[in-house]
Amino acid sequence: DAGVTQSPTHLIKTRGQQVTLRCSPISGHKSVSWYQQVLGQGPQFIFQYYEKEERGRGNFPDRFSARQFPNYSSELNVNALLLGDSALYLCASSFLGRIATNEKLFFGSGTQLSVL
Amino acid sequence: GDSVTQMEGPVTLSEEACLTINCTYTATGYPSLFWYVQYPGEGLQLLLKATKADDKGSNKGFEATYRKETTSFHLEKGSVQVSDSAVYFCALASQGAQKLVFGQGTRLTINP
């Protein structure tokens, strides 16, 4: 079975540009979350989506947006890129998104974004 | 708000040594606690978890006990292997929350 897949694996952009990152969850999973991992730090929560609805949002500016499609895949968009947006962006999926219970969260390998 | 503090790395050990990575947390109520591992070039993988006080999570020889009185969830292994070299993250999820809150990670290197 395929795990969580993310594309592209690496991306280089310049300041001020816009970027779209893509995520396909594990088959049957209806919830997708996005995390930002800056080098040397732990992942920071950006968004959670369930059944195409935003369920949670972290402390990120409005330049960050996301959506979930009917097939449960998801896109993360970042506008007006800043140097500080350089990070590994991780997507995670689960069946219902109830991560405090016995439901397991599965992570993709991430998209490494470099902003020059 | 919720937070997780891990011992700073990097940690370097010889094969078959004992390992302890300290983790303490701040949260309201009774969060679920997790250890995730990140191997080079890969995403995070759940190593173990505990959902209530005094629970012990275990997997692949690693153990961690949920200590409510000390707000801790230290990761331990009695005999480490070279293949355990990775970055380890402690994390929590408060009841009803949609997110994991991670510590800063501890890089572990095991030398043969």
Short mmCIF file of C-alpha atoms in Angstrom, two decimals:
data_model
loop_
_atom_site.label_atom_id
_atom_site.label_comp_id
_atom_site.label_asym_id
_atom_site.label_seq_id
_atom_site.Cartn_x
_atom_site.Cartn_y
_atom_site.Cartn_z
CA ASP A 1 0.00 0.00 0.00
CA ALA A 2 1.23 3.49 -0.84
CA GLY A 3 2.01 5.76 2.06
CA VAL A 4 1.50 9.52 2.18
CA THR A 5 2.99 10.97 -0.98
CA GLN A 6 4.14 14.55 -1.40
CA SER A 7 5.27 16.47 -4.45
CA PRO A 8 7.61 17.91 -5.38
CA THR A 9 10.37 16.58 -3.13
CA HIS A 10 12.51 19.68 -3.56
CA LEU A 11 11.70 23.19 -4.69
CA ILE A 12 13.69 26.40 -5.09
CA LYS A 13 11.90 29.74 -5.24
CA THR A 14 12.86 33.39 -4.91
CA ARG A 15 11.46 35.93 -2.48
CA GLY A 16 8.02 37.23 -3.39
CA GLN A 17 7.05 34.19 -5.47
CA GLN A 18 4.17 31.84 -4.76
CA VAL A 19 4.39 28.09 -4.26
CA THR A 20 1.95 25.16 -4.20
CA LEU A 21 2.78 21.91 -2.45
CA ARG A 22 0.76 18.75 -2.96
CA CYS A 23 -0.14 15.80 -0.77
CA SER A 24 -1.95 12.51 -1.37
CA PRO A 25 -3.10 10.75 1.81
CA ILE A 26 -3.15 7.04 2.44
CA SER A 27 -6.13 5.41 0.78
CA GLY A 28 -9.14 5.60 3.09
CA HIS A 29 -7.78 8.47 5.17
CA LYS A 30 -10.07 11.50 5.24
CA SER A 31 -7.92 13.89 7.28
CA VAL A 32 -4.80 15.73 6.15
CA SER A 33 -2.53 17.96 8.22
CA TRP A 34 0.37 20.20 7.25
CA TYR A 35 3.46 20.95 9.34
CA GLN A 36 6.45 23.21 8.79
CA GLN A 37 9.85 21.96 9.99
CA VAL A 38 12.60 24.56 10.01
CA LEU A 39 16.13 23.13 10.10
CA GLY A 40 17.09 22.11 13.61
CA GLN A 41 13.58 22.52 15.05
CA GLY A 42 10.54 20.38 15.59
CA PRO A 43 7.59 20.49 13.18
CA GLN A 44 5.08 23.29 13.68
CA PHE A 45 1.38 22.77 12.93
CA ILE A 46 -0.04 24.78 10.03
CA PHE A 47 -3.45 23.29 9.12
CA GLN A 48 -5.71 20.29 9.55
CA TYR A 49 -8.46 19.41 7.08
CA TYR A 50 -11.17 16.82 7.38
CA GLU A 51 -13.78 16.10 4.71
CA LYS A 52 -12.69 19.26 2.84
CA GLU A 53 -13.31 21.48 5.87
CA GLU A 54 -10.59 23.29 7.82
CA ARG A 55 -10.58 21.93 11.35
CA GLY A 56 -7.58 23.71 12.79
CA ARG A 57 -5.07 26.38 11.97
CA GLY A 58 -1.73 27.13 13.57
CA ASN A 59 -0.09 30.48 14.19
CA PHE A 60 0.88 31.24 10.60
CA PRO A 61 0.18 34.39 8.56
CA ASP A 62 -2.58 34.62 5.96
CA ARG A 63 0.04 34.08 3.24
CA PHE A 64 -0.41 30.40 4.06
CA SER A 65 -3.56 28.73 2.78
CA ALA A 66 -4.66 25.19 2.01
CA ARG A 67 -7.52 23.18 0.66
CA GLN A 68 -8.66 19.58 0.49
CA PHE A 69 -10.23 18.03 -2.57
CA PRO A 70 -13.10 15.50 -2.85
CA ASN A 71 -10.54 12.69 -3.26
CA TYR A 72 -9.00 13.86 0.08
CA SER A 73 -5.75 15.04 -1.47
CA SER A 74 -4.58 18.46 -0.38
CA GLU A 75 -2.61 21.49 -1.49
CA LEU A 76 -0.69 23.98 0.62
CA ASN A 77 -0.17 27.43 -0.92
CA VAL A 78 2.26 30.03 0.28
CA ASN A 79 2.18 33.53 -1.24
CA ALA A 80 4.78 36.30 -1.17
CA LEU A 81 7.55 33.96 -0.07
CA LEU A 82 10.05 35.13 2.53
CA LEU A 83 13.50 33.76 3.27
CA GLY A 84 12.13 32.48 6.57
CA ASP A 85 9.69 30.21 4.73
CA SER A 86 12.60 27.95 3.81
CA ALA A 87 11.78 24.65 5.52
CA LEU A 88 10.70 21.06 5.13
CA TYR A 89 6.92 20.94 4.71
CA LEU A 90 5.38 17.75 5.99
CA CYS A 91 1.97 16.34 5.20
CA ALA A 92 0.33 13.80 7.47
CA SER A 93 -2.85 11.79 7.08
CA SER A 94 -5.16 9.83 9.35
CA PHE A 95 -8.60 8.32 9.10
CA LEU A 96 -10.55 10.84 11.18
CA GLY A 97 -7.92 13.28 12.45
CA ARG A 98 -8.46 12.36 16.10
CA ILE A 99 -4.80 12.32 16.96
CA ALA A 100 -5.18 12.41 20.75
CA THR A 101 -6.88 9.01 20.66
CA ASN A 102 -5.58 5.69 19.39
CA GLU A 103 -5.68 6.89 15.79
CA LYS A 104 -2.25 6.88 14.16
CA LEU A 105 -0.87 9.79 12.15
CA PHE A 106 1.20 8.89 9.06
CA PHE A 107 3.73 11.39 7.69
CA GLY A 108 5.05 11.83 4.18
CA SER A 109 8.74 12.44 3.44
CA GLY A 110 8.11 16.13 2.91
CA THR A 111 8.84 18.86 0.40
CA GLN A 112 12.07 20.75 0.98
CA LEU A 113 11.44 24.40 0.06
CA SER A 114 14.37 26.76 -0.35
CA VAL A 115 13.66 30.48 -0.76
CA LEU A 116 16.54 32.51 -2.18
CA GLY B 1 -0.09 27.18 25.71
CA ASP B 2 1.06 23.61 25.31
CA SER B 3 4.79 23.02 24.97
CA VAL B 4 7.38 20.23 24.93
CA THR B 5 11.00 20.50 26.02
CA GLN B 6 13.60 17.89 25.06
CA MET B 7 17.18 17.48 26.16
CA GLU B 8 19.48 19.21 23.76
CA GLY B 9 21.60 17.17 21.42
CA PRO B 10 23.38 15.93 19.64
CA VAL B 11 23.85 12.72 21.58
CA THR B 12 26.63 10.33 20.58
CA LEU B 13 26.88 6.84 22.06
CA SER B 14 28.69 3.61 21.38
CA GLU B 15 26.79 0.54 20.26
CA GLU B 16 25.17 -1.39 23.14
CA ALA B 17 25.20 1.65 25.44
CA CYS B 18 22.11 2.68 27.44
CA LEU B 19 20.05 5.57 26.15
CA THR B 20 17.88 8.15 27.89
CA ILE B 21 16.44 11.18 26.11
CA ASN B 22 14.62 13.48 28.50
CA CYS B 23 11.27 15.04 27.64
CA THR B 24 9.05 17.26 29.78
CA TYR B 25 5.81 18.92 28.83
CA THR B 26 3.40 21.69 29.77
CA ALA B 27 -0.26 21.19 29.00
CA THR B 28 -3.69 21.57 30.54
CA GLY B 29 -5.57 18.41 31.36
CA TYR B 30 -4.31 15.01 30.33
CA PRO B 31 -2.62 15.08 26.92
CA SER B 32 -1.55 12.05 24.92
CA LEU B 33 2.24 11.76 24.62
CA PHE B 34 4.29 10.49 21.69
CA TRP B 35 7.81 9.77 20.52
CA TYR B 36 8.45 10.10 16.80
CA VAL B 37 11.66 9.16 14.94
CA GLN B 38 12.98 10.71 11.75
CA TYR B 39 15.58 8.78 9.77
CA PRO B 40 17.67 10.67 7.20
CA GLY B 41 15.65 11.62 4.13
CA GLU B 42 12.43 10.21 5.54
CA GLY B 43 9.30 11.53 7.19
CA LEU B 44 8.37 11.13 10.83
CA GLN B 45 7.43 7.69 12.09
CA LEU B 46 5.53 7.02 15.30
CA LEU B 47 7.81 5.11 17.67
CA LEU B 48 5.54 4.80 20.71
CA LYS B 49 2.73 6.55 22.55
CA ALA B 50 0.93 6.73 25.87
CA THR B 51 -2.53 8.16 26.36
CA LYS B 52 -2.91 8.29 30.16
CA ALA B 53 -0.84 8.65 33.32
CA ASP B 54 1.39 5.70 34.27
CA ASP B 55 0.96 4.10 30.83
CA LYS B 56 4.15 2.72 29.32
CA GLY B 57 4.64 2.87 25.57
CA SER B 58 7.13 0.46 24.00
CA ASN B 59 8.38 -0.49 20.54
CA LYS B 60 11.61 -1.85 19.03
CA GLY B 61 13.26 -2.01 22.47
CA PHE B 62 12.41 1.62 23.28
CA GLU B 63 10.23 2.49 26.27
CA ALA B 64 8.72 5.64 27.78
CA THR B 65 6.42 6.04 30.81
CA TYR B 66 3.83 8.80 31.14
CA ARG B 67 4.63 10.50 34.47
CA LYS B 68 1.93 12.99 35.37
CA GLU B 69 3.55 14.01 38.66
CA THR B 70 6.77 15.11 36.94
CA THR B 71 5.14 15.98 33.56
CA SER B 72 7.73 13.81 31.84
CA PHE B 73 7.92 11.15 29.12
CA HIS B 74 11.58 10.14 28.91
CA LEU B 75 12.67 7.79 26.13
CA GLU B 76 14.87 4.83 27.16
CA LYS B 77 16.60 1.88 25.52
CA GLY B 78 18.85 -0.59 27.23
CA SER B 79 21.18 -1.36 24.34
CA VAL B 80 21.33 0.89 21.28
CA GLN B 81 22.32 -0.16 17.77
CA VAL B 82 23.90 1.74 14.88
CA SER B 83 20.52 1.53 13.13
CA ASP B 84 18.98 3.64 15.91
CA SER B 85 20.86 6.70 14.64
CA ALA B 86 18.16 9.27 13.83
CA VAL B 87 16.44 12.38 15.16
CA TYR B 88 13.92 11.74 17.94
CA PHE B 89 10.97 14.04 18.66
CA CYS B 90 8.80 14.11 21.74
CA ALA B 91 5.27 15.39 21.12
CA LEU B 92 1.91 15.87 22.78
CA ALA B 93 -1.71 16.19 21.69
CA SER B 94 -4.23 17.70 24.08
CA GLN B 95 -7.66 16.14 24.32
CA GLY B 96 -9.78 17.20 21.37
CA ALA B 97 -6.88 19.00 19.70
CA GLN B 98 -6.25 18.74 15.98
CA LYS B 99 -2.50 19.12 16.22
CA LEU B 100 0.67 17.64 17.60
CA VAL B 101 3.00 19.93 19.53
CA PHE B 102 6.62 18.84 19.06
CA GLY B 103 9.82 19.36 20.97
CA GLN B 104 12.89 20.60 19.14
CA GLY B 105 14.25 17.12 18.48
CA THR B 106 17.36 15.25 19.64
CA ARG B 107 19.86 13.94 17.11
CA LEU B 108 21.22 10.55 18.15
CA THR B 109 24.34 9.04 16.61
CA ILE B 110 25.45 5.51 17.49
CA ASN B 111 29.03 4.55 16.68
CA PRO B 112 30.00 0.91 16.08
#
